[in-house]
Amino acid sequence: MFRTALRNVLAHKARLLMTVLAVMLGVAFVSGTLVFTDTLSNAFRSQSAKSYDDVAVAVSLRPNPEEALKNPGLSQRTVDEVAKLDGVTAVAPRVDGFAGVPDKNGKLIGVGWSNKGTNFAPGKDGKDPALAFTVGNGPASADQVALDKDTADKGGYKVGDRVRVATNGPVKEFTLSGVFTTEDGAVNAGGSLVVFDAPVAQKLYLKPGYYSDMNVSAAPGADAEKLRDEVLKVVPKAATAQTGQALADQQAEDIEAGLGALNQVLLGFAGIALFVGIFLISNTFTMLVAQRTKELALMRAVGASRKQITRSVLTEAGIVGLLASAVGYVLGIGLAVALRSGMAAFDMKVPDGDLVLGAAPAVAAFGVGVVITMLAAWLPGRRAAKIPPVAAMNSVHATPTTKSLVVRNSIGAAITAIGAVLIVLGANTGGDEGRMTIAGGAFATLIGVIILIPFLVRPVIALIRPLLTVFGISGKLAGLNAVRNPRRTGATGSALAIGLTLVTGLSVIGVSAGQALDKMTVDQIKADYMVTMASGGGLSHEALTALEKAPGVTAVSPQQAGAFDLKGKYVSASGVTPGAIEKVLKVEVVNGSLASLGEGKIAVADKTATSRGLKVGSSVPVEYLDKKKDTLTVGAIYEDSEFLSPVLVDAKILDAHDPQPYIPQIFVSTDGGPSDANERALAKAMGDNPAITVLDQKDIRDTFGGQINLLLNIMYGLLAMALLIAVLGVVNTLAMSVFERQQEIGMIRAIGLDRRRVKRMVRLEAVVISVFGAIVGIGLGTFLAWALGKTFESSLPGYGLVVPWDRVGLFVVLAALVGVLASLWPARSAAKLNMLSAIKAE
């Protein structure tokens, strides 16, 4: 039977090609993902270990805002005491934060979140152990900085040049004292590293005389754990201390955890691609078995058992899966190399390291490829073995019994109904619990629809067939051919249906959420501009003052983050500018007046006021972050808003109790509204700081909506593989269908249907199958999107189901185009058939 299976594989090479391609693509995605993440993990582990080679103990003290008021970090006295400990050879204290450098065109070099500034920490030899200077030296005065080599090269900076450095306020200029290389994570992530003189960095990021971290070096052979215990006796109790090896291991674990999330996402889409491939494989083997019905019947007649027939089909599948897995694994290695190179194209640096080809990706590739192929071929093989020899010899095509169709439809309807009930239940439950219920219901519904899909073929295609009449006899024949074998049409359409279910669901949710955010932005923001940091960090008071003095500005208010204890419970508060906040943000006052903010009173959101039993005129005892207490009066109550904290207070009140306030946004209104002149005036007031972004209302809307569109585009790209496999499925089905219908095509050619109309018939059949799959997928995807949307309506005010009919229409058109492209080869083959040879063919 093995020789028979091998002979059949070799005899049907062309017919099995599409199956090989489907399995190969899915395996390539799986193996490529595993090789890619293994390689990255190994590279980052090596880099992490290298960066802590000279570190015996690493100390960190990063207190929360409340504790920072008393003890902001590691004092110089603490650093000196650690340096005196036995076995300590050097101490490198650090303080860091955001700092960016523009290129010659004024554009920020690197990605905002990975642009970092720190201090120069020379040892007794005058060298900083973390920095290897290639030119010049570290900064020796407040007017100097040093840059990493990549940033200096990109900006065209040389030692002695004046460099504009952006922090969270107006830009300042420094003289470049040196250029270095480093293993710092910020630089390796594609960012930049600016090194200041220590007093300058302390003033920028913490407090003069204090550091946030400290690396301790020890003599060779010193016991790192014993030294760590000695260090803990000297540093503040709130500080943490780890050995360099422990910290390197921890960072390696964090890196693996981060890569694990990426790994799961990529493997999830690989799983979708393989799941779609199952239908192509199953369809292929179903048709191969049907075409060999007489051959299999003859084998049964001469003594082959049912198990042997099934094993023969599964052996064929195993050989195909093994071949596809081998090619897919090699392609996966290429994909891993391409992904690594692609990261460099987006300025995402990857540490140097060898390509890691472990056992796990190879085992996964061959295991998944072979198992998936054999699993998909099992049902056709089992069905072939059940055919009685006499019945098989009398008919080339084994027709499913009415009983089997009834059983299948009943099971499919039951599973679909259960899934639909779970989806509706999850939609009404809401929250994370509701989403989990919907996920389970979605899986059940998808399986149910796939089982039921042959039943849906006739009614759905009946809606399409009237459109085919414009193509004459070719259209009529195409419609009849599409419903001739519902199982085959359903299995082929299933692949497209799965892909478009996901694509449609993502599109509907994305567009609905985007419009809700857009509406919320338009309704809530009255300001002409919103000023933020490119890094996502906070702006300085210098920035606020500069904007207030800018020409043409009519109102400026920060959204300064704060908090205090209000009647025994901490609540977040926004520090704002009285008299300006209502001009830049929409604040619906329920009672009282916002003018009371200027009198030192507070405004409280309606829900918070109700839950705390507050009203206008209530005196409220509060406790600030510095533990100082006060009594404030409620001057206004306003409607809750996504853009406002539960409490509004004059920013000056928060400033008195927080030496380092966090200002994520500043809203600005200008005379005459948004204009190039006003935007330029604001940028100039900020010293043309490349790290500070000035957004008009359109930019604000694009910022919120752009994130959703970016996510959708990534998802579309990843789902493209599943759709590509669906295309292969249509090609395979049509090619084998043309082979089966050689006599029929020969007959219709003989009675007058020319080659052009034969091609059109096959193309229209492909279009019908593709559009059928699209209709099922779009309907199911929209239903799932509605249910998921219901679960976060409460957390996203203004959310409502929006069906993007333009995109839905585009999906249908693309599905039809898929059918046309998939039919090119089968249609050409059908048109080229010799009439006499085809009529004689069996």
mmCIF file with all atom_site columns, C-alpha atoms in Angstrom, residues 349-471:
data_model
loop_
_atom_site.group_PDB
_atom_site.id
_atom_site.type_symbol
_atom_site.label_atom_id
_atom_site.label_alt_id
_atom_site.label_comp_id
_atom_site.label_asym_id
_atom_site.label_entity_id
_atom_site.label_seq_id
_atom_site.pdbx_PDB_ins_code
_atom_site.Cartn_x
_atom_site.Cartn_y
_atom_site.Cartn_z
_atom_site.occupancy
_atom_site.B_iso_or_equiv
_atom_site.pdbx_formal_charge
_atom_site.auth_seq_id
_atom_site.auth_comp_id
_atom_site.auth_asym_id
_atom_site.auth_atom_id
_atom_site.pdbx_PDB_model_num
ATOM 1   C CA . LYS A 1 349 ? 18.459  47.671 16.021  1.00 0.00 ? 349 LYS A CA 1
ATOM 2   C CA . VAL A 1 350 ? 19.082  44.029 16.792  1.00 0.00 ? 350 VAL A CA 1
ATOM 3   C CA . PRO A 1 351 ? 22.285  43.029 18.601  1.00 0.00 ? 351 PRO A CA 1
ATOM 4   C CA . ASP A 1 352 ? 24.759  41.014 16.580  1.00 0.00 ? 352 ASP A CA 1
ATOM 5   C CA . GLY A 1 353 ? 24.404  37.280 16.957  1.00 0.00 ? 353 GLY A CA 1
ATOM 6   C CA . ASP A 1 354 ? 24.282  34.015 15.040  1.00 0.00 ? 354 ASP A CA 1
ATOM 7   C CA . LEU A 1 355 ? 21.106  32.622 13.544  1.00 0.00 ? 355 LEU A CA 1
ATOM 8   C CA . VAL A 1 356 ? 19.762  30.110 16.084  1.00 0.00 ? 356 VAL A CA 1
ATOM 9   C CA . LEU A 1 357 ? 18.465  26.895 14.522  1.00 0.00 ? 357 LEU A CA 1
ATOM 10  C CA . GLY A 1 358 ? 17.220  24.938 17.509  1.00 0.00 ? 358 GLY A CA 1
ATOM 11  C CA . ALA A 1 359 ? 15.413  21.633 17.577  1.00 0.00 ? 359 ALA A CA 1
ATOM 12  C CA . ALA A 1 360 ? 12.043  23.141 18.571  1.00 0.00 ? 360 ALA A CA 1
ATOM 13  C CA . PRO A 1 361 ? 11.362  25.015 15.273  1.00 0.00 ? 361 PRO A CA 1
ATOM 14  C CA . ALA A 1 362 ? 12.316  21.944 13.205  1.00 0.00 ? 362 ALA A CA 1
ATOM 15  C CA . VAL A 1 363 ? 10.157  19.582 15.285  1.00 0.00 ? 363 VAL A CA 1
ATOM 16  C CA . ALA A 1 364 ? 7.267   22.065 15.213  1.00 0.00 ? 364 ALA A CA 1
ATOM 17  C CA . ALA A 1 365 ? 7.583   22.542 11.446  1.00 0.00 ? 365 ALA A CA 1
ATOM 18  C CA . PHE A 1 366 ? 7.559   18.838 10.554  1.00 0.00 ? 366 PHE A CA 1
ATOM 19  C CA . GLY A 1 367 ? 5.116   17.920 13.301  1.00 0.00 ? 367 GLY A CA 1
ATOM 20  C CA . VAL A 1 368 ? 2.591   20.604 12.368  1.00 0.00 ? 368 VAL A CA 1
ATOM 21  C CA . GLY A 1 369 ? 2.945   20.111 8.607   1.00 0.00 ? 369 GLY A CA 1
ATOM 22  C CA . VAL A 1 370 ? 2.569   16.337 8.625   1.00 0.00 ? 370 VAL A CA 1
ATOM 23  C CA . VAL A 1 371 ? -0.137  16.205 11.309  1.00 0.00 ? 371 VAL A CA 1
ATOM 24  C CA . ILE A 1 372 ? -2.241  18.945 9.723   1.00 0.00 ? 372 ILE A CA 1
ATOM 25  C CA . THR A 1 373 ? -2.063  17.313 6.296   1.00 0.00 ? 373 THR A CA 1
ATOM 26  C CA . MET A 1 374 ? -2.919  13.842 7.582   1.00 0.00 ? 374 MET A CA 1
ATOM 27  C CA . LEU A 1 375 ? -5.699  15.209 9.773   1.00 0.00 ? 375 LEU A CA 1
ATOM 28  C CA . ALA A 1 376 ? -7.258  16.995 6.803   1.00 0.00 ? 376 ALA A CA 1
ATOM 29  C CA . ALA A 1 377 ? -6.990  13.850 4.645   1.00 0.00 ? 377 ALA A CA 1
ATOM 30  C CA . TRP A 1 378 ? -8.395  11.471 7.267   1.00 0.00 ? 378 TRP A CA 1
ATOM 31  C CA . LEU A 1 379 ? -12.081 12.149 6.558   1.00 0.00 ? 379 LEU A CA 1
ATOM 32  C CA . PRO A 1 380 ? -11.771 11.761 2.746   1.00 0.00 ? 380 PRO A CA 1
ATOM 33  C CA . GLY A 1 381 ? -9.790  8.554  3.313   1.00 0.00 ? 381 GLY A CA 1
ATOM 34  C CA . ARG A 1 382 ? -12.391 7.186  5.689   1.00 0.00 ? 382 ARG A CA 1
ATOM 35  C CA . ARG A 1 383 ? -15.180 8.127  3.289   1.00 0.00 ? 383 ARG A CA 1
ATOM 36  C CA . ALA A 1 384 ? -13.376 6.372  0.419   1.00 0.00 ? 384 ALA A CA 1
ATOM 37  C CA . ALA A 1 385 ? -13.008 3.181  2.464   1.00 0.00 ? 385 ALA A CA 1
ATOM 38  C CA . LYS A 1 386 ? -16.759 3.054  3.127   1.00 0.00 ? 386 LYS A CA 1
ATOM 39  C CA . ILE A 1 387 ? -17.728 2.884  -0.548  1.00 0.00 ? 387 ILE A CA 1
ATOM 40  C CA . PRO A 1 388 ? -18.911 -0.654 -1.476  1.00 0.00 ? 388 PRO A CA 1
ATOM 41  C CA . PRO A 1 389 ? -16.810 -2.122 -4.328  1.00 0.00 ? 389 PRO A CA 1
ATOM 42  C CA . VAL A 1 390 ? -19.801 -2.804 -6.629  1.00 0.00 ? 390 VAL A CA 1
ATOM 43  C CA . ALA A 1 391 ? -21.318 0.652  -6.123  1.00 0.00 ? 391 ALA A CA 1
ATOM 44  C CA . ALA A 1 392 ? -17.952 2.285  -6.704  1.00 0.00 ? 392 ALA A CA 1
ATOM 45  C CA . MET A 1 393 ? -17.383 0.395  -9.959  1.00 0.00 ? 393 MET A CA 1
ATOM 46  C CA . ASN A 1 394 ? -20.718 1.590  -11.319 1.00 0.00 ? 394 ASN A CA 1
ATOM 47  C CA . SER A 1 395 ? -20.132 5.293  -10.666 1.00 0.00 ? 395 SER A CA 1
ATOM 48  C CA . VAL A 1 396 ? -17.223 7.591  -10.989 1.00 0.00 ? 396 VAL A CA 1
ATOM 49  C CA . HIS A 1 397 ? -18.655 10.030 -8.522  1.00 0.00 ? 397 HIS A CA 1
ATOM 50  C CA . ALA A 1 398 ? -19.798 8.778  -5.152  1.00 0.00 ? 398 ALA A CA 1
ATOM 51  C CA . THR A 1 399 ? -22.859 10.782 -4.221  1.00 0.00 ? 399 THR A CA 1
ATOM 52  C CA . PRO A 1 400 ? -23.372 11.551 -0.533  1.00 0.00 ? 400 PRO A CA 1
ATOM 53  C CA . THR A 1 401 ? -26.399 9.874  0.933   1.00 0.00 ? 401 THR A CA 1
ATOM 54  C CA . THR A 1 402 ? -29.404 11.931 2.036   1.00 0.00 ? 402 THR A CA 1
ATOM 55  C CA . LYS A 1 403 ? -28.955 10.586 5.554   1.00 0.00 ? 403 LYS A CA 1
ATOM 56  C CA . SER A 1 404 ? -25.352 11.828 5.764   1.00 0.00 ? 404 SER A CA 1
ATOM 57  C CA . LEU A 1 405 ? -26.387 15.305 4.589   1.00 0.00 ? 405 LEU A CA 1
ATOM 58  C CA . VAL A 1 406 ? -29.241 15.458 7.117   1.00 0.00 ? 406 VAL A CA 1
ATOM 59  C CA . VAL A 1 407 ? -26.942 14.387 9.948   1.00 0.00 ? 407 VAL A CA 1
ATOM 60  C CA . ARG A 1 408 ? -24.290 16.921 8.894   1.00 0.00 ? 408 ARG A CA 1
ATOM 61  C CA . ASN A 1 409 ? -26.782 19.786 8.613   1.00 0.00 ? 409 ASN A CA 1
ATOM 62  C CA . SER A 1 410 ? -28.358 18.906 11.962  1.00 0.00 ? 410 SER A CA 1
ATOM 63  C CA . ILE A 1 411 ? -24.991 18.843 13.741  1.00 0.00 ? 411 ILE A CA 1
ATOM 64  C CA . GLY A 1 412 ? -23.910 22.077 12.049  1.00 0.00 ? 412 GLY A CA 1
ATOM 65  C CA . ALA A 1 413 ? -27.148 23.860 12.925  1.00 0.00 ? 413 ALA A CA 1
ATOM 66  C CA . ALA A 1 414 ? -26.936 22.752 16.562  1.00 0.00 ? 414 ALA A CA 1
ATOM 67  C CA . ILE A 1 415 ? -23.298 23.894 16.996  1.00 0.00 ? 415 ILE A CA 1
ATOM 68  C CA . THR A 1 416 ? -24.037 27.186 15.226  1.00 0.00 ? 416 THR A CA 1
ATOM 69  C CA . ALA A 1 417 ? -27.032 27.821 17.463  1.00 0.00 ? 417 ALA A CA 1
ATOM 70  C CA . ILE A 1 418 ? -25.007 27.125 20.618  1.00 0.00 ? 418 ILE A CA 1
ATOM 71  C CA . GLY A 1 419 ? -22.260 29.472 19.418  1.00 0.00 ? 419 GLY A CA 1
ATOM 72  C CA . ALA A 1 420 ? -24.745 32.231 18.563  1.00 0.00 ? 420 ALA A CA 1
ATOM 73  C CA . VAL A 1 421 ? -26.354 31.958 22.005  1.00 0.00 ? 421 VAL A CA 1
ATOM 74  C CA . LEU A 1 422 ? -22.944 32.262 23.676  1.00 0.00 ? 422 LEU A CA 1
ATOM 75  C CA . ILE A 1 423 ? -22.089 35.304 21.539  1.00 0.00 ? 423 ILE A CA 1
ATOM 76  C CA . VAL A 1 424 ? -25.328 37.083 22.452  1.00 0.00 ? 424 VAL A CA 1
ATOM 77  C CA . LEU A 1 425 ? -24.868 36.137 26.117  1.00 0.00 ? 425 LEU A CA 1
ATOM 78  C CA . GLY A 1 426 ? -21.328 37.533 26.091  1.00 0.00 ? 426 GLY A CA 1
ATOM 79  C CA . ALA A 1 427 ? -22.502 40.748 24.439  1.00 0.00 ? 427 ALA A CA 1
ATOM 80  C CA . ASN A 1 428 ? -25.043 41.283 27.215  1.00 0.00 ? 428 ASN A CA 1
ATOM 81  C CA . THR A 1 429 ? -22.546 40.357 29.959  1.00 0.00 ? 429 THR A CA 1
ATOM 82  C CA . GLY A 1 430 ? -19.877 42.835 28.831  1.00 0.00 ? 430 GLY A CA 1
ATOM 83  C CA . GLY A 1 431 ? -16.360 43.325 30.162  1.00 0.00 ? 431 GLY A CA 1
ATOM 84  C CA . ASP A 1 432 ? -13.567 40.755 30.036  1.00 0.00 ? 432 ASP A CA 1
ATOM 85  C CA . GLU A 1 433 ? -15.909 37.962 31.080  1.00 0.00 ? 433 GLU A CA 1
ATOM 86  C CA . GLY A 1 434 ? -18.239 38.775 28.206  1.00 0.00 ? 434 GLY A CA 1
ATOM 87  C CA . ARG A 1 435 ? -15.371 38.858 25.721  1.00 0.00 ? 435 ARG A CA 1
ATOM 88  C CA . MET A 1 436 ? -14.199 35.415 26.837  1.00 0.00 ? 436 MET A CA 1
ATOM 89  C CA . THR A 1 437 ? -17.731 34.086 26.370  1.00 0.00 ? 437 THR A CA 1
ATOM 90  C CA . ILE A 1 438 ? -17.871 35.651 22.903  1.00 0.00 ? 438 ILE A CA 1
ATOM 91  C CA . ALA A 1 439 ? -14.516 34.053 22.009  1.00 0.00 ? 439 ALA A CA 1
ATOM 92  C CA . GLY A 1 440 ? -15.884 30.620 22.887  1.00 0.00 ? 440 GLY A CA 1
ATOM 93  C CA . GLY A 1 441 ? -19.103 31.318 21.030  1.00 0.00 ? 441 GLY A CA 1
ATOM 94  C CA . ALA A 1 442 ? -17.214 32.602 17.989  1.00 0.00 ? 442 ALA A CA 1
ATOM 95  C CA . PHE A 1 443 ? -15.178 29.419 17.765  1.00 0.00 ? 443 PHE A CA 1
ATOM 96  C CA . ALA A 1 444 ? -18.301 27.254 18.061  1.00 0.00 ? 444 ALA A CA 1
ATOM 97  C CA . THR A 1 445 ? -20.176 29.365 15.510  1.00 0.00 ? 445 THR A CA 1
ATOM 98  C CA . LEU A 1 446 ? -17.305 29.240 13.045  1.00 0.00 ? 446 LEU A CA 1
ATOM 99  C CA . ILE A 1 447 ? -17.087 25.453 13.329  1.00 0.00 ? 447 ILE A CA 1
ATOM 100 C CA . GLY A 1 448 ? -20.864 25.170 13.046  1.00 0.00 ? 448 GLY A CA 1
ATOM 101 C CA . VAL A 1 449 ? -21.011 27.357 9.940   1.00 0.00 ? 449 VAL A CA 1
ATOM 102 C CA . ILE A 1 450 ? -18.192 25.359 8.337   1.00 0.00 ? 450 ILE A CA 1
ATOM 103 C CA . ILE A 1 451 ? -20.125 22.125 8.950   1.00 0.00 ? 451 ILE A CA 1
ATOM 104 C CA . LEU A 1 452 ? -23.345 23.737 7.735   1.00 0.00 ? 452 LEU A CA 1
ATOM 105 C CA . ILE A 1 453 ? -21.853 25.571 4.785   1.00 0.00 ? 453 ILE A CA 1
ATOM 106 C CA . PRO A 1 454 ? -22.886 23.045 2.066   1.00 0.00 ? 454 PRO A CA 1
ATOM 107 C CA . PHE A 1 455 ? -26.484 23.663 3.139   1.00 0.00 ? 455 PHE A CA 1
ATOM 108 C CA . LEU A 1 456 ? -25.952 27.421 2.650   1.00 0.00 ? 456 LEU A CA 1
ATOM 109 C CA . VAL A 1 457 ? -24.563 27.048 -0.868  1.00 0.00 ? 457 VAL A CA 1
ATOM 110 C CA . ARG A 1 458 ? -27.858 26.841 -2.773  1.00 0.00 ? 458 ARG A CA 1
ATOM 111 C CA . PRO A 1 459 ? -29.785 29.673 -1.026  1.00 0.00 ? 459 PRO A CA 1
ATOM 112 C CA . VAL A 1 460 ? -26.843 32.097 -1.022  1.00 0.00 ? 460 VAL A CA 1
ATOM 113 C CA . ILE A 1 461 ? -25.812 31.430 -4.606  1.00 0.00 ? 461 ILE A CA 1
ATOM 114 C CA . ALA A 1 462 ? -29.498 31.743 -5.614  1.00 0.00 ? 462 ALA A CA 1
ATOM 115 C CA . LEU A 1 463 ? -29.143 35.426 -4.685  1.00 0.00 ? 463 LEU A CA 1
ATOM 116 C CA . ILE A 1 464 ? -26.128 35.767 -6.980  1.00 0.00 ? 464 ILE A CA 1
ATOM 117 C CA . ARG A 1 465 ? -27.348 33.754 -9.984  1.00 0.00 ? 465 ARG A CA 1
ATOM 118 C CA . PRO A 1 466 ? -29.730 36.444 -11.394 1.00 0.00 ? 466 PRO A CA 1
ATOM 119 C CA . LEU A 1 467 ? -26.661 38.666 -11.884 1.00 0.00 ? 467 LEU A CA 1
ATOM 120 C CA . LEU A 1 468 ? -25.084 35.978 -14.060 1.00 0.00 ? 468 LEU A CA 1
ATOM 121 C CA . THR A 1 469 ? -27.823 36.093 -16.672 1.00 0.00 ? 469 THR A CA 1
ATOM 122 C CA . VAL A 1 470 ? -26.172 39.111 -18.306 1.00 0.00 ? 470 VAL A CA 1
ATOM 123 C CA . PHE A 1 471 ? -23.341 36.769 -19.349 1.00 0.00 ? 471 PHE A CA 1
#
